């Protein structure tokens, strides 16, 4: 069984998705004034085509909500996800 885990890496200021312990993808961020800007989403080449960006983005947004951040979805993948999916409690910066 495949194990997926998304964690916050404070040193790198990014959310990381690990699959069976291997780094599969990440979302780079910047934060300030209660806003978490999600600037870039990357899935490692060897993990592409497996639908991993959606669970990574969902987990990152849910964590941002739990920490009471407003989110600036600057990354196009995150912006598309926000447009297409309901994320309870999500606040978009500037809205």
Tab-separated table of N, CA and C in Angstrom:
chain	number	residue	atom	x	y	z
A	1	UNK	N	0.843	-1.190	0.000
A	1	UNK	CA	0.000	0.000	0.000
A	1	UNK	C	0.883	1.247	0.000
A	2	UNK	N	0.539	2.203	-0.830
A	2	UNK	CA	1.288	3.450	-0.932
A	2	UNK	C	0.892	4.388	0.203
A	3	UNK	N	1.878	4.971	0.862
A	3	UNK	CA	1.634	5.909	1.950
A	3	UNK	C	2.018	7.308	1.483
A	4	UNK	N	1.041	8.239	1.533
A	4	UNK	CA	1.277	9.636	1.183
A	4	UNK	C	1.171	10.483	2.445
A	5	UNK	N	2.108	11.406	2.593
A	5	UNK	CA	2.087	12.294	3.750
A	5	UNK	C	2.533	13.683	3.311
A	6	UNK	N	1.740	14.682	3.668
A	6	UNK	CA	2.105	16.071	3.386
A	6	UNK	C	2.492	16.733	4.697
A	7	UNK	N	3.651	17.385	4.694
A	7	UNK	CA	4.166	18.035	5.897
A	7	UNK	C	4.630	19.449	5.566
A	8	UNK	N	4.752	20.262	6.608
A	8	UNK	CA	5.291	21.613	6.485
A	8	UNK	C	6.778	21.563	6.792
A	9	UNK	N	7.603	22.053	5.875
A	9	UNK	CA	9.038	22.147	6.089
A	9	UNK	C	9.351	23.618	6.351
A	10	UNK	N	9.483	23.982	7.620
A	10	UNK	CA	9.683	25.387	7.998
A	10	UNK	C	10.993	25.941	7.461
A	11	UNK	N	12.044	25.133	7.433
A	11	UNK	CA	13.346	25.605	6.956
A	11	UNK	C	13.297	26.018	5.483
A	12	UNK	N	12.534	25.286	4.685
A	12	UNK	CA	12.426	25.575	3.254
A	12	UNK	C	11.204	26.427	2.924
A	13	UNK	N	10.348	26.704	3.922
A	13	UNK	CA	9.095	27.462	3.729
A	13	UNK	C	8.253	26.838	2.633
A	14	UNK	N	8.030	25.530	2.772
A	14	UNK	CA	7.221	24.850	1.758
A	14	UNK	C	6.500	23.648	2.358
A	15	UNK	N	5.413	23.282	1.691
A	15	UNK	CA	4.717	22.042	1.990
A	15	UNK	C	5.348	20.957	1.130
A	16	UNK	N	5.556	19.786	1.716
A	16	UNK	CA	6.174	18.687	0.990
A	16	UNK	C	5.274	17.459	1.034
A	17	UNK	N	5.169	16.803	-0.102
A	17	UNK	CA	4.442	15.543	-0.206
A	17	UNK	C	5.463	14.421	-0.339
A	18	UNK	N	5.375	13.462	0.574
A	18	UNK	CA	6.231	12.283	0.529
A	18	UNK	C	5.370	11.075	0.185
A	19	UNK	N	5.863	10.240	-0.703
A	19	UNK	CA	5.199	8.990	-1.073
A	19	UNK	C	6.141	7.858	-0.690
A	20	UNK	N	5.671	7.031	0.204
A	20	UNK	CA	6.502	5.938	0.723
A	20	UNK	C	7.867	6.443	1.186
A	21	UNK	N	7.866	7.622	1.817
A	21	UNK	CA	9.076	8.193	2.389
A	21	UNK	C	9.918	9.023	1.437
A	22	UNK	N	9.623	8.989	0.141
A	22	UNK	CA	10.396	9.746	-0.850
A	22	UNK	C	9.716	11.083	-1.145
A	23	UNK	N	10.505	12.140	-1.260
A	23	UNK	CA	9.963	13.450	-1.607
A	23	UNK	C	9.419	13.399	-3.032
A	24	UNK	N	8.105	13.618	-3.159
A	24	UNK	CA	7.445	13.531	-4.463
A	24	UNK	C	7.086	14.891	-5.029
A	25	UNK	N	6.824	15.866	-4.152
A	25	UNK	CA	6.426	17.182	-4.635
A	25	UNK	C	6.400	18.183	-3.504
A	26	UNK	N	6.211	19.463	-3.878
A	26	UNK	CA	6.201	20.520	-2.879
A	26	UNK	C	5.496	21.746	-3.414
A	27	UNK	N	5.115	22.619	-2.483
A	27	UNK	CA	4.560	23.941	-2.791
A	27	UNK	C	5.414	24.967	-2.068
A	28	UNK	N	6.056	25.831	-2.835
A	28	UNK	CA	6.833	26.927	-2.250
A	28	UNK	C	5.888	28.009	-1.762
A	29	UNK	N	6.242	28.652	-0.644
A	29	UNK	CA	5.379	29.684	-0.059
A	29	UNK	C	6.193	30.871	0.428
A	30	UNK	N	5.467	31.967	0.647
A	30	UNK	CA	5.971	33.133	1.375
A	30	UNK	C	4.836	33.549	2.304
A	31	UNK	N	5.186	34.117	3.461
A	31	UNK	CA	4.124	34.539	4.377
A	31	UNK	C	4.460	35.866	5.013
A	32	UNK	N	3.408	36.562	5.402
A	32	UNK	CA	3.529	37.824	6.115
A	32	UNK	C	2.169	38.448	6.280
A	33	UNK	N	1.968	39.160	7.377
A	33	UNK	CA	0.712	39.866	7.650
A	33	UNK	C	-0.508	38.954	7.562
A	34	UNK	N	-0.365	37.711	8.024
A	34	UNK	CA	-1.496	36.789	8.055
A	34	UNK	C	-1.853	36.184	6.708
A	35	UNK	N	-0.994	36.378	5.712
A	35	UNK	CA	-1.250	35.850	4.367
A	35	UNK	C	-0.176	34.828	4.021
A	36	UNK	N	-0.614	33.706	3.498
A	36	UNK	CA	0.299	32.687	2.995
A	36	UNK	C	0.182	32.671	1.477
A	37	UNK	N	1.239	33.097	0.800
A	37	UNK	CA	1.272	33.083	-0.661
A	37	UNK	C	1.843	31.750	-1.119
A	38	UNK	N	1.077	31.031	-1.910
A	38	UNK	CA	1.538	29.775	-2.493
A	38	UNK	C	2.027	30.109	-3.893
A	39	UNK	N	3.355	30.045	-4.077
A	39	UNK	CA	3.968	30.625	-5.270
A	39	UNK	C	4.306	29.632	-6.368
A	40	UNK	N	4.544	28.382	-6.028
A	40	UNK	CA	4.949	27.413	-7.050
A	40	UNK	C	4.695	26.005	-6.544
A	41	UNK	N	4.099	25.183	-7.400
A	41	UNK	CA	3.887	23.768	-7.088
A	41	UNK	C	4.731	22.938	-8.041
A	42	UNK	N	5.412	21.956	-7.484
A	42	UNK	CA	6.286	21.096	-8.289
A	42	UNK	C	6.067	19.647	-7.872
A	43	UNK	N	5.930	18.763	-8.868
A	43	UNK	CA	5.911	17.324	-8.617
A	43	UNK	C	7.135	16.764	-9.319
A	44	UNK	N	7.953	16.045	-8.558
A	44	UNK	CA	9.181	15.462	-9.105
A	44	UNK	C	8.844	14.622	-10.334
A	45	UNK	N	9.705	14.700	-11.328
A	45	UNK	CA	9.466	14.042	-12.620
A	45	UNK	C	9.086	12.569	-12.473
A	46	UNK	N	9.725	11.863	-11.579
A	46	UNK	CA	9.447	10.431	-11.438
A	46	UNK	C	8.075	10.143	-10.831
A	47	UNK	N	7.393	11.179	-10.312
A	47	UNK	CA	6.069	11.008	-9.712
A	47	UNK	C	4.966	11.668	-10.532
A	48	UNK	N	5.322	12.307	-11.644
A	48	UNK	CA	4.318	12.991	-12.456
A	48	UNK	C	3.352	11.991	-13.077
A	49	UNK	N	2.128	12.469	-13.338
A	49	UNK	CA	1.107	11.640	-13.959
A	49	UNK	C	0.380	10.717	-13.003
A	50	UNK	N	0.602	10.903	-11.709
A	50	UNK	CA	-0.038	10.047	-10.705
A	50	UNK	C	-1.109	10.784	-9.906
A	51	UNK	N	-1.435	12.019	-10.318
A	51	UNK	CA	-2.472	12.779	-9.626
A	51	UNK	C	-2.075	13.252	-8.245
A	52	UNK	N	-0.798	13.506	-8.024
A	52	UNK	CA	-0.338	13.869	-6.688
A	52	UNK	C	-0.470	15.349	-6.360
A	53	UNK	N	-0.606	16.203	-7.363
A	53	UNK	CA	-0.690	17.635	-7.052
A	53	UNK	C	-1.974	17.964	-6.290
A	54	UNK	N	-3.069	17.301	-6.611
A	54	UNK	CA	-4.337	17.600	-5.923
A	54	UNK	C	-4.275	17.317	-4.430
A	55	UNK	N	-3.834	16.136	-3.989
A	55	UNK	CA	-3.771	15.921	-2.539
A	55	UNK	C	-2.754	16.826	-1.853
A	56	UNK	N	-1.676	17.176	-2.543
A	56	UNK	CA	-0.691	18.102	-1.984
A	56	UNK	C	-1.313	19.477	-1.778
A	57	UNK	N	-1.984	19.979	-2.803
A	57	UNK	CA	-2.612	21.307	-2.713
A	57	UNK	C	-3.716	21.300	-1.665
A	58	UNK	N	-4.552	20.270	-1.666
A	58	UNK	CA	-5.643	20.186	-0.688
A	58	UNK	C	-5.095	20.212	0.740
A	59	UNK	N	-4.059	19.424	1.014
A	59	UNK	CA	-3.487	19.372	2.358
A	59	UNK	C	-2.878	20.713	2.748
A	60	UNK	N	-2.207	21.373	1.815
A	60	UNK	CA	-1.601	22.674	2.108
A	60	UNK	C	-2.676	23.716	2.411
A	61	UNK	N	-3.754	23.722	1.622
A	61	UNK	CA	-4.836	24.677	1.871
A	61	UNK	C	-5.526	24.394	3.203
A	62	UNK	N	-5.770	23.133	3.503
A	62	UNK	CA	-6.395	22.788	4.781
A	62	UNK	C	-5.520	23.205	5.955
A	63	UNK	N	-4.205	23.052	5.816
A	63	UNK	CA	-3.300	23.478	6.872
A	63	UNK	C	-3.318	24.995	7.025
A	64	UNK	N	-3.346	25.717	5.912
A	64	UNK	CA	-3.410	27.182	5.961
A	64	UNK	C	-4.679	27.633	6.678
A	65	UNK	N	-5.798	26.974	6.389
A	65	UNK	CA	-7.055	27.291	7.074
A	65	UNK	C	-6.914	27.028	8.574
A	66	UNK	N	-6.329	25.895	8.945
A	66	UNK	CA	-6.202	25.548	10.362
A	66	UNK	C	-5.320	26.540	11.109
A	67	UNK	N	-4.394	27.178	10.395
A	67	UNK	CA	-3.508	28.172	10.998
A	67	UNK	C	-4.036	29.597	10.830
A	68	UNK	N	-5.255	29.696	10.290
A	68	UNK	CA	-5.970	30.969	10.129
A	68	UNK	C	-5.268	31.954	9.199
A	69	UNK	N	-4.562	31.433	8.189
A	69	UNK	CA	-3.984	32.276	7.149
A	69	UNK	C	-5.026	32.561	6.081
A	70	UNK	N	-4.965	33.742	5.494
A	70	UNK	CA	-5.602	33.978	4.203
A	70	UNK	C	-4.591	33.477	3.175
A	71	UNK	N	-5.066	32.983	2.055
A	71	UNK	CA	-4.183	32.407	1.049
A	71	UNK	C	-4.170	33.278	-0.201
A	72	UNK	N	-2.972	33.506	-0.715
A	72	UNK	CA	-2.789	34.142	-2.013
A	72	UNK	C	-2.353	33.039	-2.981
A	73	UNK	N	-3.273	32.550	-3.829
A	73	UNK	CA	-2.943	31.442	-4.730
A	73	UNK	C	-2.208	31.944	-5.982
A	74	UNK	N	-0.929	32.295	-5.821
A	74	UNK	CA	-0.152	32.853	-6.928
A	74	UNK	C	0.278	31.782	-7.931
A	75	UNK	N	0.388	30.560	-7.486
A	75	UNK	CA	0.719	29.449	-8.372
A	75	UNK	C	-0.519	29.097	-9.201
A	76	UNK	N	-0.397	28.973	-10.516
A	76	UNK	CA	-1.559	28.639	-11.343
A	76	UNK	C	-2.250	27.331	-10.942
A	77	UNK	N	-1.504	26.326	-10.524
A	77	UNK	CA	-2.117	25.060	-10.119
A	77	UNK	C	-2.974	25.243	-8.872
A	78	UNK	N	-2.484	26.018	-7.923
A	78	UNK	CA	-3.249	26.290	-6.703
A	78	UNK	C	-4.478	27.135	-7.049
A	79	UNK	N	-4.324	28.129	-7.899
A	79	UNK	CA	-5.454	28.978	-8.305
A	79	UNK	C	-6.543	28.137	-8.974
A	80	UNK	N	-6.173	27.218	-9.866
A	80	UNK	CA	-7.154	26.333	-10.521
A	80	UNK	C	-7.860	25.463	-9.486
A	81	UNK	N	-7.097	24.930	-8.528
A	81	UNK	CA	-7.698	24.082	-7.501
A	81	UNK	C	-8.736	24.873	-6.713
A	82	UNK	N	-8.381	26.089	-6.312
A	82	UNK	CA	-9.294	26.929	-5.528
A	82	UNK	C	-10.565	27.238	-6.326
A	83	UNK	N	-10.420	27.475	-7.625
A	83	UNK	CA	-11.581	27.759	-8.476
A	83	UNK	C	-12.508	26.560	-8.615
A	84	UNK	N	-11.963	25.360	-8.559
A	84	UNK	CA	-12.731	24.150	-8.871
A	84	UNK	C	-13.192	23.342	-7.664
A	85	UNK	N	-12.640	23.626	-6.472
A	85	UNK	CA	-12.942	22.813	-5.294
A	85	UNK	C	-13.319	23.680	-4.101
A	86	UNK	N	-14.230	23.165	-3.317
A	86	UNK	CA	-14.621	23.818	-2.070
A	86	UNK	C	-13.614	23.442	-0.986
A	87	UNK	N	-13.086	24.459	-0.314
A	87	UNK	CA	-12.192	24.235	0.823
A	87	UNK	C	-12.818	24.966	2.011
A	88	UNK	N	-13.472	24.238	2.916
A	88	UNK	CA	-14.159	24.879	4.032
A	88	UNK	C	-13.237	25.798	4.827
A	89	UNK	N	-13.716	27.026	5.045
A	89	UNK	CA	-12.988	27.993	5.856
A	89	UNK	C	-11.902	28.760	5.127
A	90	UNK	N	-11.657	28.443	3.852
A	90	UNK	CA	-10.601	29.104	3.111
A	90	UNK	C	-10.931	30.569	2.869
A	91	UNK	N	-9.967	31.438	3.204
A	91	UNK	CA	-10.075	32.862	2.905
A	91	UNK	C	-9.006	33.197	1.874
A	92	UNK	N	-9.438	33.840	0.797
A	92	UNK	CA	-8.507	34.261	-0.254
A	92	UNK	C	-8.086	35.700	0.049
A	93	UNK	N	-6.802	35.941	0.066
A	93	UNK	CA	-6.267	37.278	0.363
A	93	UNK	C	-6.822	38.292	-0.656
A	94	UNK	N	-7.235	39.437	-0.134
A	94	UNK	CA	-7.736	40.504	-0.990
A	94	UNK	C	-9.199	40.389	-1.341
A	95	UNK	N	-9.873	39.349	-0.865
A	95	UNK	CA	-11.310	39.203	-1.176
A	95	UNK	C	-12.156	39.393	0.058
